[in-house]
Amino acid sequence: MAQQDILSTLRKLISGMDESLVIFDQDGRILHASFDLEKLLGKGSLVGTTIFNHLTYEHERIELFLRDLNTSRYVDLQVMLKKVDGSIFNARMRMAAWKVDENDYLVLGSLVDATHIERKRRDLLRKTLTIESLSKSKKIRNGKLHDAIYEILEMSSKAVGVTRVNAWLFDDLHEHIECIGNYDTRVGKMIPQESLPVIEMPTYFMLFETEKIILTANAQTSPYTSELNDAYLVPNGIVSLMDIPLRSEGSIIGVICFEQIKQTRNWSLNDQKFGLIAAQMVSLAVETHKRKLAQQELEAALRQQKRLLIETNHRIVNNLKITTSLLNIQVSKARDSYHKNLMLDSVNRVQSILNLHEMLTENSRNLRISLNQYVNRLVQSLRESLSFPQKQLQLLTSIDSCEVKSSLAMSIGIIINEAVLNSYKHAFGENEIGVIRIDFQMHGPKGVLEISDNGRGVKDNRELTGSGVEIIRGMVEHLNGNLDIDGTNGMKICVSFSMR
């Protein structure tokens, strides 16, 4: 009696359920089966048969479950079911047991056709592998738009299983939408597609302002997409559409379209999720391509700027050489030593600037130059210009190796030039042998420049006058440095300044 009561209750419970359900006893005899299960197996009535009659294997696991109902009341396993026509399909079977009396049980079984589940699993796996492959694409990262779009559209069409996938971008004025790729699985390649005027499809494009995705099983009758009929849908035989806007920095730049030809397509949730990711991939390819073009334009501009800088330095060097030559001509024409020395001072000042620009021209890739090389070149020029028999002077240098900005090098060069000229003119008499030293040392972020001689020096700093000293003071002020002049034992000029 207890079994009949529970059986009656279970029948009432499962009668309204839209599932493939079965009730059987502990020997496997079917006591009741839902209409869906009878339809699934293709048999009018299952009552009177056993659950084992409809299995191809897994008998032992079910028999073990039924023999041990005292301790095991639930099981979930995969089985292979056979229909009346002999066909076999994969199914998921879940069973729960109820104790009716001391030695009597009823089992409620739920059977689900796993073919559809397996199909969905494979579909999800295919889409996942496609996304993984696209995320590693070198074509997208390299900014090759045509190759990247071809790869995305081809792989997307196979992943979703549609006839066509195409990508579109708005023109600069948003008056037309241009097709940048249209992959057709029927021919296995890209096919041409003309641009479309935006003004003829206002409702369709307004949707993209509010919707993440446009889905239509029948695009030609949908109020959202029917305005595309004459220009696009009917000529191409498109029945179903899944369109996703392409966005860049929050703005809509185009659309990617998944199109089914000649038959209706109901777009699954997995289809939609994949479509959104494919849209992101296309947007990434477009943005990368634009950045690549901008980078190429910038590099071209930099190359042009470098060429102009090199040309400018060449012209400056040539003009300074001409100026030096003209000044040397004037030196040779001077009628007295006073005017000759004035002209020589000018020659040396121009020469210090010329040395710097020659080094900049030789090292055109960098606006920083070697201070050691620059000072040695400048000193060599001074040796040549100050080599007169009435004064035998030695110019010695000790310069720490470092690179400095060209502007700093020019200031240092002018200070050295003026200090050496002052020593040459005022520190030594005729036929006197003298030594002028130029030392530069780095002390952390500061540099210390010292120009000294073993000449007569000065008794009072008030004697330190003249254009050379004023030029030195002006350069030190320009460097925001400190100047210390000591003339008690020869002449020593010390300049400290920041190297940054």
Short mmCIF file of C-alpha atoms in Angstrom, two decimals:
data_model
loop_
_atom_site.label_atom_id
_atom_site.label_comp_id
_atom_site.label_asym_id
_atom_site.label_seq_id
_atom_site.Cartn_x
_atom_site.Cartn_y
_atom_site.Cartn_z
CA MET A 1 0.00 0.00 0.00
CA ALA A 2 2.83 2.33 0.86
CA GLN A 3 4.43 1.74 -2.54
CA GLN A 4 1.17 2.58 -4.35
CA ASP A 5 0.78 5.81 -2.37
CA ILE A 6 4.32 6.98 -3.10
CA LEU A 7 4.03 5.90 -6.74
CA SER A 8 0.79 7.85 -7.11
CA THR A 9 2.38 10.93 -5.56
CA LEU A 10 5.44 10.70 -7.82
CA ARG A 11 3.23 10.32 -10.91
CA LYS A 12 1.35 13.49 -10.00
CA LEU A 13 4.66 15.27 -9.35
CA ILE A 14 6.30 14.43 -12.65
CA SER A 15 3.15 14.68 -14.81
CA GLY A 16 3.62 18.43 -15.29
CA MET A 17 7.37 18.35 -15.77
CA ASP A 18 8.81 18.87 -19.23
CA GLU A 19 11.59 16.33 -18.71
CA SER A 20 12.37 12.70 -19.54
CA LEU A 21 11.59 11.01 -16.24
CA VAL A 22 11.07 7.37 -15.23
CA ILE A 23 10.00 5.52 -12.07
CA PHE A 24 11.17 1.95 -11.51
CA ASP A 25 11.52 -0.49 -8.65
CA GLN A 26 14.65 -1.98 -7.13
CA ASP A 27 14.67 -4.75 -9.76
CA GLY A 28 14.68 -2.15 -12.59
CA ARG A 29 11.05 -2.74 -13.70
CA ILE A 30 9.58 0.46 -15.09
CA LEU A 31 6.41 1.49 -13.26
CA HIS A 32 5.86 4.82 -14.95
CA ALA A 33 7.53 6.87 -17.71
CA SER A 34 6.91 10.45 -18.80
CA PHE A 35 5.69 11.22 -22.28
CA ASP A 36 9.00 12.92 -23.08
CA LEU A 37 10.97 9.80 -22.27
CA GLU A 38 8.69 7.62 -24.42
CA LYS A 39 9.10 10.15 -27.22
CA LEU A 40 12.87 10.23 -26.73
CA LEU A 41 13.13 6.43 -27.00
CA GLY A 42 10.52 6.17 -29.74
CA LYS A 43 8.31 3.71 -27.86
CA GLY A 44 4.61 4.06 -27.10
CA SER A 45 4.73 2.62 -23.57
CA LEU A 46 7.68 1.67 -21.42
CA VAL A 47 5.72 0.22 -18.49
CA GLY A 48 6.44 -3.47 -18.10
CA THR A 49 9.94 -3.25 -19.54
CA THR A 50 13.08 -2.84 -17.45
CA ILE A 51 15.50 0.04 -17.48
CA PHE A 52 18.15 -2.45 -18.64
CA ASN A 53 16.21 -3.10 -21.87
CA HIS A 54 17.09 0.43 -23.02
CA LEU A 55 20.78 0.51 -22.07
CA THR A 56 23.72 -0.61 -24.17
CA TYR A 57 26.11 -0.70 -21.23
CA GLU A 58 26.46 0.59 -17.64
CA HIS A 59 24.26 -2.37 -16.46
CA GLU A 60 26.67 -3.25 -13.69
CA ARG A 61 26.80 0.24 -12.16
CA ILE A 62 23.02 0.52 -12.10
CA GLU A 63 22.62 -3.02 -10.74
CA LEU A 64 25.16 -2.23 -8.02
CA PHE A 65 23.24 0.92 -7.15
CA LEU A 66 19.96 -1.00 -6.90
CA ARG A 67 21.48 -3.75 -4.73
CA ASP A 68 22.89 -1.26 -2.26
CA LEU A 69 19.99 1.15 -1.77
CA ASN A 70 20.38 0.95 2.02
CA THR A 71 23.58 3.01 1.83
CA SER A 72 23.43 4.68 -1.59
CA ARG A 73 20.38 6.80 -2.44
CA TYR A 74 21.70 8.92 -5.37
CA VAL A 75 23.88 8.40 -8.46
CA ASP A 76 24.79 10.47 -11.53
CA LEU A 77 26.37 8.79 -14.57
CA GLN A 78 26.70 8.82 -18.35
CA VAL A 79 24.88 6.05 -20.24
CA MET A 80 24.26 5.01 -23.81
CA LEU A 81 20.53 4.60 -24.60
CA LYS A 82 19.06 2.75 -27.57
CA LYS A 83 15.90 3.69 -29.34
CA VAL A 84 13.30 1.31 -30.78
CA ASP A 85 14.73 1.91 -34.26
CA GLY A 86 18.14 0.67 -33.05
CA SER A 87 19.91 4.06 -32.98
CA ILE A 88 22.09 4.87 -29.98
CA PHE A 89 22.69 8.20 -28.25
CA ASN A 90 24.62 9.48 -25.27
CA ALA A 91 22.58 10.47 -22.19
CA ARG A 92 23.06 11.69 -18.66
CA MET A 93 21.16 9.64 -16.07
CA ARG A 94 20.53 10.77 -12.49
CA MET A 95 18.75 8.47 -10.04
CA ALA A 96 17.34 9.04 -6.54
CA ALA A 97 15.83 6.25 -4.35
CA TRP A 98 13.08 6.35 -1.68
CA LYS A 99 12.49 3.64 0.88
CA VAL A 100 8.88 2.48 0.75
CA ASP A 101 8.92 -0.14 3.54
CA GLU A 102 11.40 -2.44 5.20
CA ASN A 103 12.67 -4.11 2.01
CA ASP A 104 11.03 -2.09 -0.75
CA TYR A 105 12.34 0.96 -2.72
CA LEU A 106 11.24 3.18 -5.58
CA VAL A 107 13.72 4.95 -7.87
CA LEU A 108 13.10 8.19 -9.77
CA GLY A 109 15.34 8.58 -12.78
CA SER A 110 16.00 11.68 -14.93
CA LEU A 111 17.37 11.13 -18.43
CA VAL A 112 18.79 13.96 -20.54
CA ASP A 113 19.90 13.60 -24.15
CA ALA A 114 23.61 14.48 -23.90
CA THR A 115 23.97 14.89 -27.67
CA HIS A 116 22.87 18.51 -27.43
CA ILE A 117 25.02 19.05 -24.35
CA GLU A 118 28.02 17.58 -26.12
CA ARG A 119 27.31 19.75 -29.15
CA LYS A 120 27.21 22.83 -26.92
CA ARG A 121 30.42 21.75 -25.20
CA ARG A 122 32.22 21.34 -28.50
CA ASP A 123 30.82 24.66 -29.72
CA LEU A 124 32.09 26.41 -26.59
CA LEU A 125 35.47 24.69 -26.89
CA ARG A 126 35.78 25.73 -30.55
CA LYS A 127 34.99 29.36 -29.70
CA THR A 128 37.37 29.33 -26.71
CA LEU A 129 40.26 27.98 -28.79
CA THR A 130 39.55 30.58 -31.49
CA ILE A 131 39.67 33.42 -28.93
CA GLU A 132 42.90 32.03 -27.47
CA SER A 133 44.47 31.85 -30.94
CA LEU A 134 43.39 35.40 -31.86
CA SER A 135 44.70 36.77 -28.56
CA LYS A 136 48.19 35.53 -29.58
CA SER A 137 47.97 36.81 -33.16
CA LYS A 138 51.14 38.55 -34.38
CA LYS A 139 49.18 40.07 -37.24
CA ILE A 140 47.01 42.02 -34.80
CA ARG A 141 50.00 43.13 -32.70
CA ASN A 142 52.07 44.13 -35.75
CA GLY A 143 49.41 46.55 -36.96
CA LYS A 144 48.91 44.86 -40.35
CA LEU A 145 45.23 45.71 -40.66
CA HIS A 146 44.34 43.77 -43.83
CA ASP A 147 46.03 40.55 -42.62
CA ALA A 148 44.58 40.93 -39.10
CA ILE A 149 41.02 41.50 -40.36
CA TYR A 150 41.27 38.49 -42.70
CA GLU A 151 42.42 36.28 -39.82
CA ILE A 152 39.70 37.51 -37.42
CA LEU A 153 36.85 37.18 -39.93
CA GLU A 154 37.93 33.78 -41.25
CA MET A 155 38.35 32.25 -37.79
CA SER A 156 35.14 33.88 -36.50
CA SER A 157 33.08 32.47 -39.36
CA LYS A 158 34.29 28.95 -38.55
CA ALA A 159 33.84 29.39 -34.80
CA VAL A 160 30.24 30.61 -35.08
CA GLY A 161 29.37 28.56 -38.16
CA VAL A 162 27.84 31.33 -40.30
CA THR A 163 27.93 32.05 -44.01
CA ARG A 164 29.53 35.48 -43.88
CA VAL A 165 31.36 37.70 -41.38
CA ASN A 166 32.31 41.23 -42.31
CA ALA A 167 33.73 44.36 -40.64
CA TRP A 168 32.89 48.00 -41.40
CA LEU A 169 34.33 51.40 -40.45
CA PHE A 170 32.79 54.86 -40.66
CA ASP A 171 34.45 57.41 -42.91
CA ASP A 172 35.80 60.63 -41.37
CA LEU A 173 32.50 62.48 -41.83
CA HIS A 174 30.29 59.54 -40.71
CA GLU A 175 28.43 59.81 -44.01
CA HIS A 176 29.32 56.32 -45.27
CA ILE A 177 30.35 53.05 -43.69
CA GLU A 178 33.18 51.31 -45.55
CA CYS A 179 33.68 47.55 -45.61
CA ILE A 180 37.26 46.65 -44.58
CA GLY A 181 36.73 42.90 -44.96
CA ASN A 182 33.98 40.49 -46.02
CA TYR A 183 34.76 36.79 -45.53
CA ASP A 184 32.40 34.33 -47.28
CA THR A 185 32.67 30.67 -46.25
CA ARG A 186 31.07 29.54 -49.52
CA VAL A 187 34.14 30.62 -51.48
CA GLY A 188 36.64 30.52 -48.61
CA LYS A 189 38.02 34.01 -49.15
CA MET A 190 37.33 37.73 -48.95
CA ILE A 191 34.87 39.15 -51.45
CA PRO A 192 34.34 42.83 -52.31
CA GLN A 193 31.51 44.79 -50.72
CA GLU A 194 30.52 48.36 -51.61
CA SER A 195 30.18 51.08 -48.98
CA LEU A 196 26.74 52.02 -47.66
CA PRO A 197 25.34 55.52 -47.00
CA VAL A 198 24.54 56.07 -43.32
CA ILE A 199 21.69 58.49 -44.07
CA GLU A 200 19.60 55.71 -45.63
CA MET A 201 19.69 53.59 -42.43
CA PRO A 202 19.00 55.98 -39.53
CA THR A 203 17.09 53.54 -37.27
CA TYR A 204 19.73 50.83 -37.63
CA PHE A 205 22.63 53.11 -36.69
CA MET A 206 20.71 54.84 -33.89
CA LEU A 207 20.36 51.43 -32.21
CA PHE A 208 24.11 51.26 -31.70
CA GLU A 209 23.94 54.26 -29.39
CA THR A 210 21.91 52.22 -26.87
CA GLU A 211 22.44 48.53 -27.71
CA LYS A 212 25.56 46.40 -27.32
CA ILE A 213 24.33 43.96 -29.94
CA ILE A 214 21.58 43.68 -32.59
CA LEU A 215 20.04 40.20 -33.03
CA THR A 216 17.53 39.28 -35.69
CA ALA A 217 16.43 35.79 -36.72
CA ASN A 218 14.63 37.34 -39.71
CA ALA A 219 16.42 40.55 -40.62
CA GLN A 220 14.23 41.35 -43.64
CA THR A 221 11.07 41.68 -41.53
CA SER A 222 12.62 43.10 -38.34
CA PRO A 223 11.72 46.77 -37.74
CA TYR A 224 15.32 47.36 -36.69
CA THR A 225 17.00 46.13 -39.87
CA SER A 226 14.35 46.10 -42.62
CA GLU A 227 15.58 49.48 -43.92
CA LEU A 228 18.70 47.59 -45.10
CA ASN A 229 16.59 45.37 -47.40
CA ASP A 230 16.95 47.11 -50.76
CA ALA A 231 20.58 48.14 -50.45
CA TYR A 232 22.01 45.12 -48.67
CA LEU A 233 19.92 42.28 -47.24
CA VAL A 234 17.84 41.19 -50.24
CA PRO A 235 20.66 41.46 -52.85
CA ASN A 236 22.90 39.30 -50.65
CA GLY A 237 20.19 36.83 -49.57
CA ILE A 238 20.78 37.55 -45.87
CA VAL A 239 18.14 36.09 -43.53
CA SER A 240 19.59 36.34 -40.01
CA LEU A 241 21.92 38.97 -38.56
CA MET A 242 24.06 39.41 -35.46
CA ASP A 243 25.68 42.86 -35.52
CA ILE A 244 28.00 44.25 -32.85
CA PRO A 245 29.33 47.83 -32.82
CA LEU A 246 33.07 48.46 -32.88
CA ARG A 247 34.19 50.98 -30.28
CA SER A 248 37.41 52.89 -29.75
CA GLU A 249 37.94 55.14 -26.73
CA GLY A 250 34.19 55.03 -26.04
CA SER A 251 33.14 56.10 -29.55
CA ILE A 252 31.51 53.91 -32.21
CA ILE A 253 33.87 53.52 -35.16
CA GLY A 254 32.12 50.74 -37.09
CA VAL A 255 30.40 47.36 -36.85
CA ILE A 256 31.13 43.63 -37.25
CA CYS A 257 28.33 41.57 -38.82
CA PHE A 258 27.63 37.82 -38.61
CA GLU A 259 25.28 36.89 -41.45
CA GLN A 260 23.35 33.68 -42.22
CA ILE A 261 22.31 33.21 -45.84
CA LYS A 262 19.06 31.53 -47.02
CA GLN A 263 18.06 30.06 -43.65
CA THR A 264 17.01 31.25 -40.22
CA ARG A 265 19.57 31.31 -37.43
CA ASN A 266 18.73 31.66 -33.74
CA TRP A 267 21.76 33.18 -32.07
CA SER A 268 22.82 31.42 -28.85
CA LEU A 269 24.27 33.13 -25.79
CA ASN A 270 27.67 31.67 -26.67
CA ASP A 271 27.34 33.16 -30.17
CA GLN A 272 26.67 36.57 -28.67
CA LYS A 273 29.55 36.38 -26.19
CA PHE A 274 31.93 35.33 -28.94
CA GLY A 275 30.65 38.13 -31.20
CA LEU A 276 31.43 40.73 -28.52
CA ILE A 277 34.98 39.41 -28.16
CA ALA A 278 35.45 39.33 -31.96
CA ALA A 279 34.34 42.99 -32.05
CA GLN A 280 36.99 43.82 -29.46
CA MET A 281 39.59 42.02 -31.55
CA VAL A 282 38.67 44.05 -34.66
CA SER A 283 38.75 47.30 -32.63
CA LEU A 284 42.18 46.33 -31.28
CA ALA A 285 43.45 45.62 -34.81
CA VAL A 286 42.18 49.03 -36.03
CA GLU A 287 43.70 50.89 -33.05
CA THR A 288 47.03 49.07 -33.43
CA HIS A 289 47.08 49.90 -37.14
CA LYS A 290 46.40 53.59 -36.42
CA ARG A 291 49.14 53.67 -33.78
CA LYS A 292 51.52 52.02 -36.25
CA LEU A 293 50.76 54.66 -38.86
CA ALA A 294 51.19 57.45 -36.29
CA GLN A 295 54.49 55.91 -35.20
CA GLN A 296 55.69 55.72 -38.81
CA GLU A 297 54.72 59.36 -39.39
CA LEU A 298 56.52 60.38 -36.20
CA GLU A 299 59.63 58.42 -37.18
CA ALA A 300 59.57 60.05 -40.64
CA ALA A 301 59.25 63.48 -39.01
CA LEU A 302 62.16 62.67 -36.66
CA ARG A 303 64.31 61.52 -39.59
CA GLN A 304 63.47 64.74 -41.42
CA GLN A 305 64.29 66.74 -38.29
CA LYS A 306 67.64 64.97 -37.96
CA ARG A 307 68.44 65.66 -41.60
CA LEU A 308 67.58 69.33 -41.10
CA LEU A 309 69.68 69.46 -37.93
CA ILE A 310 72.66 67.90 -39.70
CA GLU A 311 72.25 70.28 -42.62
CA THR A 312 71.93 73.24 -40.24
CA ASN A 313 75.08 72.22 -38.36
CA HIS A 314 76.94 71.80 -41.66
CA ARG A 315 75.93 75.28 -42.73
CA ILE A 316 76.87 76.77 -39.36
CA VAL A 317 80.27 75.05 -39.50
CA ASN A 318 80.88 76.27 -43.06
CA ASN A 319 79.86 79.81 -42.16
CA LEU A 320 82.08 79.79 -39.05
CA LYS A 321 85.01 78.50 -41.13
CA ILE A 322 84.46 81.30 -43.63
CA THR A 323 84.29 83.80 -40.76
CA THR A 324 87.53 82.40 -39.28
CA SER A 325 89.25 82.63 -42.67
CA LEU A 326 88.15 86.23 -43.13
CA LEU A 327 89.34 87.14 -39.64
CA ASN A 328 92.71 85.46 -40.29
CA ILE A 329 93.05 87.56 -43.43
CA GLN A 330 92.45 90.65 -41.31
CA VAL A 331 95.06 89.43 -38.78
CA SER A 332 97.66 89.21 -41.54
CA LYS A 333 96.82 92.78 -42.63
CA ALA A 334 97.03 94.28 -39.11
CA ARG A 335 99.70 97.05 -38.90
CA ASP A 336 100.35 96.85 -35.16
CA SER A 337 100.30 94.22 -32.41
CA TYR A 338 97.34 95.78 -30.63
CA HIS A 339 94.93 95.37 -33.54
CA LYS A 340 96.49 92.03 -34.39
CA ASN A 341 95.76 90.72 -30.86
CA LEU A 342 92.21 92.03 -31.04
CA MET A 343 91.67 90.13 -34.24
CA LEU A 344 93.30 86.99 -32.79
CA ASP A 345 90.95 87.13 -29.79
CA SER A 346 88.01 87.16 -32.18
CA VAL A 347 89.48 84.27 -34.19
CA ASN A 348 89.88 82.14 -31.05
CA ARG A 349 86.36 82.89 -29.83
CA VAL A 350 84.90 81.90 -33.16
CA GLN A 351 87.16 78.83 -33.25
CA SER A 352 85.85 77.59 -29.85
CA ILE A 353 82.30 77.74 -31.21
CA LEU A 354 83.42 76.11 -34.47
CA ASN A 355 84.97 73.17 -32.60
CA LEU A 356 81.72 72.53 -30.80
CA HIS A 357 79.64 72.54 -33.98
CA GLU A 358 82.12 70.25 -35.74
CA MET A 359 81.70 67.73 -32.91
CA LEU A 360 77.91 68.09 -33.08
CA THR A 361 78.02 67.42 -36.82
CA GLU A 362 80.19 64.33 -36.32
CA ASN A 363 77.87 63.07 -33.54
CA SER A 364 74.55 64.13 -35.07
CA ARG A 365 72.56 61.39 -33.32
CA ASN A 366 73.20 62.87 -29.89
CA LEU A 367 73.08 66.46 -28.62
CA ARG A 368 75.48 65.47 -25.83
CA ILE A 369 79.21 65.48 -26.58
CA SER A 370 82.39 64.25 -24.91
CA LEU A 371 83.78 67.14 -22.84
CA ASN A 372 87.26 65.58 -22.89
CA GLN A 373 87.38 65.47 -26.69
CA TYR A 374 85.91 68.96 -27.05
CA VAL A 375 88.36 70.62 -24.63
CA ASN A 376 91.36 68.85 -26.19
CA ARG A 377 90.28 69.98 -29.66
CA LEU A 378 89.81 73.54 -28.41
CA VAL A 379 93.21 73.56 -26.68
CA GLN A 380 94.87 72.28 -29.85
CA SER A 381 93.35 75.19 -31.78
CA LEU A 382 94.66 77.60 -29.12
CA ARG A 383 98.14 76.07 -29.32
CA GLU A 384 98.18 76.63 -33.08
CA SER A 385 96.89 80.20 -32.90
CA LEU A 386 99.17 81.24 -29.97
CA SER A 387 102.40 79.72 -31.27
CA PHE A 388 104.61 82.82 -31.47
CA PRO A 389 108.39 82.71 -30.86
CA GLN A 390 108.37 85.59 -28.36
CA LYS A 391 106.25 83.57 -25.91
CA GLN A 392 106.91 79.91 -25.32
CA LEU A 393 103.90 78.53 -23.49
CA GLN A 394 102.73 75.04 -22.59
CA LEU A 395 99.02 74.23 -22.50
CA LEU A 396 98.32 71.18 -20.30
CA THR A 397 94.95 69.53 -19.72
CA SER A 398 93.43 67.03 -17.30
CA ILE A 399 89.73 66.47 -18.02
CA ASP A 400 87.48 63.84 -16.43
CA SER A 401 85.65 61.77 -19.04
CA CYS A 402 81.99 62.70 -19.25
CA GLU A 403 79.30 63.71 -21.71
CA VAL A 404 77.60 67.08 -21.38
CA LYS A 405 74.92 69.04 -23.20
CA SER A 406 76.11 71.07 -26.16
CA SER A 407 74.97 74.31 -24.49
CA LEU A 408 77.05 73.53 -21.37
CA ALA A 409 80.05 72.58 -23.51
CA MET A 410 79.85 75.90 -25.36
CA SER A 411 79.83 77.88 -22.08
CA ILE A 412 82.81 75.87 -20.76
CA GLY A 413 84.65 76.40 -24.05
CA ILE A 414 84.16 80.18 -23.94
CA ILE A 415 85.40 80.32 -20.32
CA ILE A 416 88.52 78.28 -21.22
CA ASN A 417 89.14 80.38 -24.33
CA GLU A 418 88.94 83.72 -22.44
CA ALA A 419 91.01 82.49 -19.47
CA VAL A 420 93.80 81.12 -21.71
CA LEU A 421 93.88 84.34 -23.79
CA ASN A 422 94.12 86.44 -20.61
CA SER A 423 97.01 84.30 -19.34
CA TYR A 424 98.74 84.51 -22.69
CA LYS A 425 98.42 88.30 -22.86
CA HIS A 426 99.01 89.31 -19.24
CA ALA A 427 100.72 86.53 -17.24
CA PHE A 428 104.05 86.27 -19.08
CA GLY A 429 106.55 88.60 -20.60
CA GLU A 430 108.39 88.16 -23.91
CA ASN A 431 110.82 85.25 -24.14
CA GLU A 432 109.35 83.86 -20.95
CA ILE A 433 108.52 80.19 -20.64
CA GLY A 434 105.16 79.53 -18.98
CA VAL A 435 102.63 76.83 -18.23
CA ILE A 436 98.87 77.12 -18.42
CA ARG A 437 96.83 74.24 -16.93
CA ILE A 438 93.21 73.36 -17.62
CA ASP A 439 91.68 70.89 -15.14
CA PHE A 440 88.12 69.62 -14.89
CA GLN A 441 86.82 67.23 -12.22
CA MET A 442 83.43 65.72 -11.42
CA HIS A 443 82.25 65.94 -7.80
CA GLY A 444 78.92 64.15 -7.72
CA PRO A 445 76.33 66.27 -9.53
CA LYS A 446 78.75 69.22 -9.75
CA GLY A 447 81.64 69.99 -12.05
CA VAL A 448 84.71 72.04 -11.11
CA LEU A 449 86.72 73.79 -13.87
CA GLU A 450 90.10 75.28 -12.98
CA ILE A 451 92.37 77.29 -15.33
CA SER A 452 95.69 78.29 -13.78
CA ASP A 453 99.09 79.60 -14.85
CA ASN A 454 102.50 80.14 -13.21
CA GLY A 455 102.72 83.73 -14.35
CA ARG A 456 103.07 87.01 -12.49
CA GLY A 457 99.51 87.07 -11.11
CA VAL A 458 97.87 90.26 -9.79
CA LYS A 459 98.31 92.13 -6.51
CA ASP A 460 94.74 93.42 -6.32
CA ASN A 461 91.48 92.00 -7.72
CA ARG A 462 90.72 95.49 -8.95
CA GLU A 463 93.27 94.83 -11.66
CA LEU A 464 90.97 92.07 -12.99
CA THR A 465 89.33 94.12 -15.71
CA GLY A 466 88.85 93.80 -19.41
CA SER A 467 86.45 92.17 -21.82
CA GLY A 468 87.83 88.66 -21.20
CA VAL A 469 87.08 88.73 -17.46
CA GLU A 470 83.62 90.18 -18.09
CA ILE A 471 82.87 87.41 -20.60
CA ILE A 472 83.95 84.79 -18.01
CA ARG A 473 81.72 86.35 -15.35
CA GLY A 474 78.80 86.42 -17.81
CA MET A 475 79.24 82.73 -18.67
CA VAL A 476 79.44 81.72 -14.98
CA GLU A 477 76.26 83.67 -14.28
CA HIS A 478 74.60 81.93 -17.24
CA LEU A 479 75.56 78.57 -15.67
CA ASN A 480 74.24 79.63 -12.22
CA GLY A 481 77.72 78.71 -11.00
CA ASN A 482 80.29 80.13 -8.59
CA LEU A 483 83.44 81.98 -9.67
CA ASP A 484 86.62 82.26 -7.59
CA ILE A 485 89.68 84.17 -8.89
CA ASP A 486 93.01 84.09 -7.04
CA GLY A 487 95.96 86.08 -8.42
CA THR A 488 98.38 85.89 -5.47
CA ASN A 489 100.57 83.10 -6.84
CA GLY A 490 100.10 83.07 -10.55
CA MET A 491 96.53 83.26 -11.76
CA LYS A 492 93.89 80.69 -10.82
CA ILE A 493 90.31 80.83 -12.04
CA CYS A 494 87.95 78.26 -10.46
CA VAL A 495 84.37 77.74 -11.67
CA SER A 496 81.93 75.30 -10.04
CA PHE A 497 78.51 74.56 -11.49
CA SER A 498 75.76 71.94 -11.64
CA MET A 499 76.05 69.35 -14.41
CA ARG A 500 72.27 68.84 -14.62
#
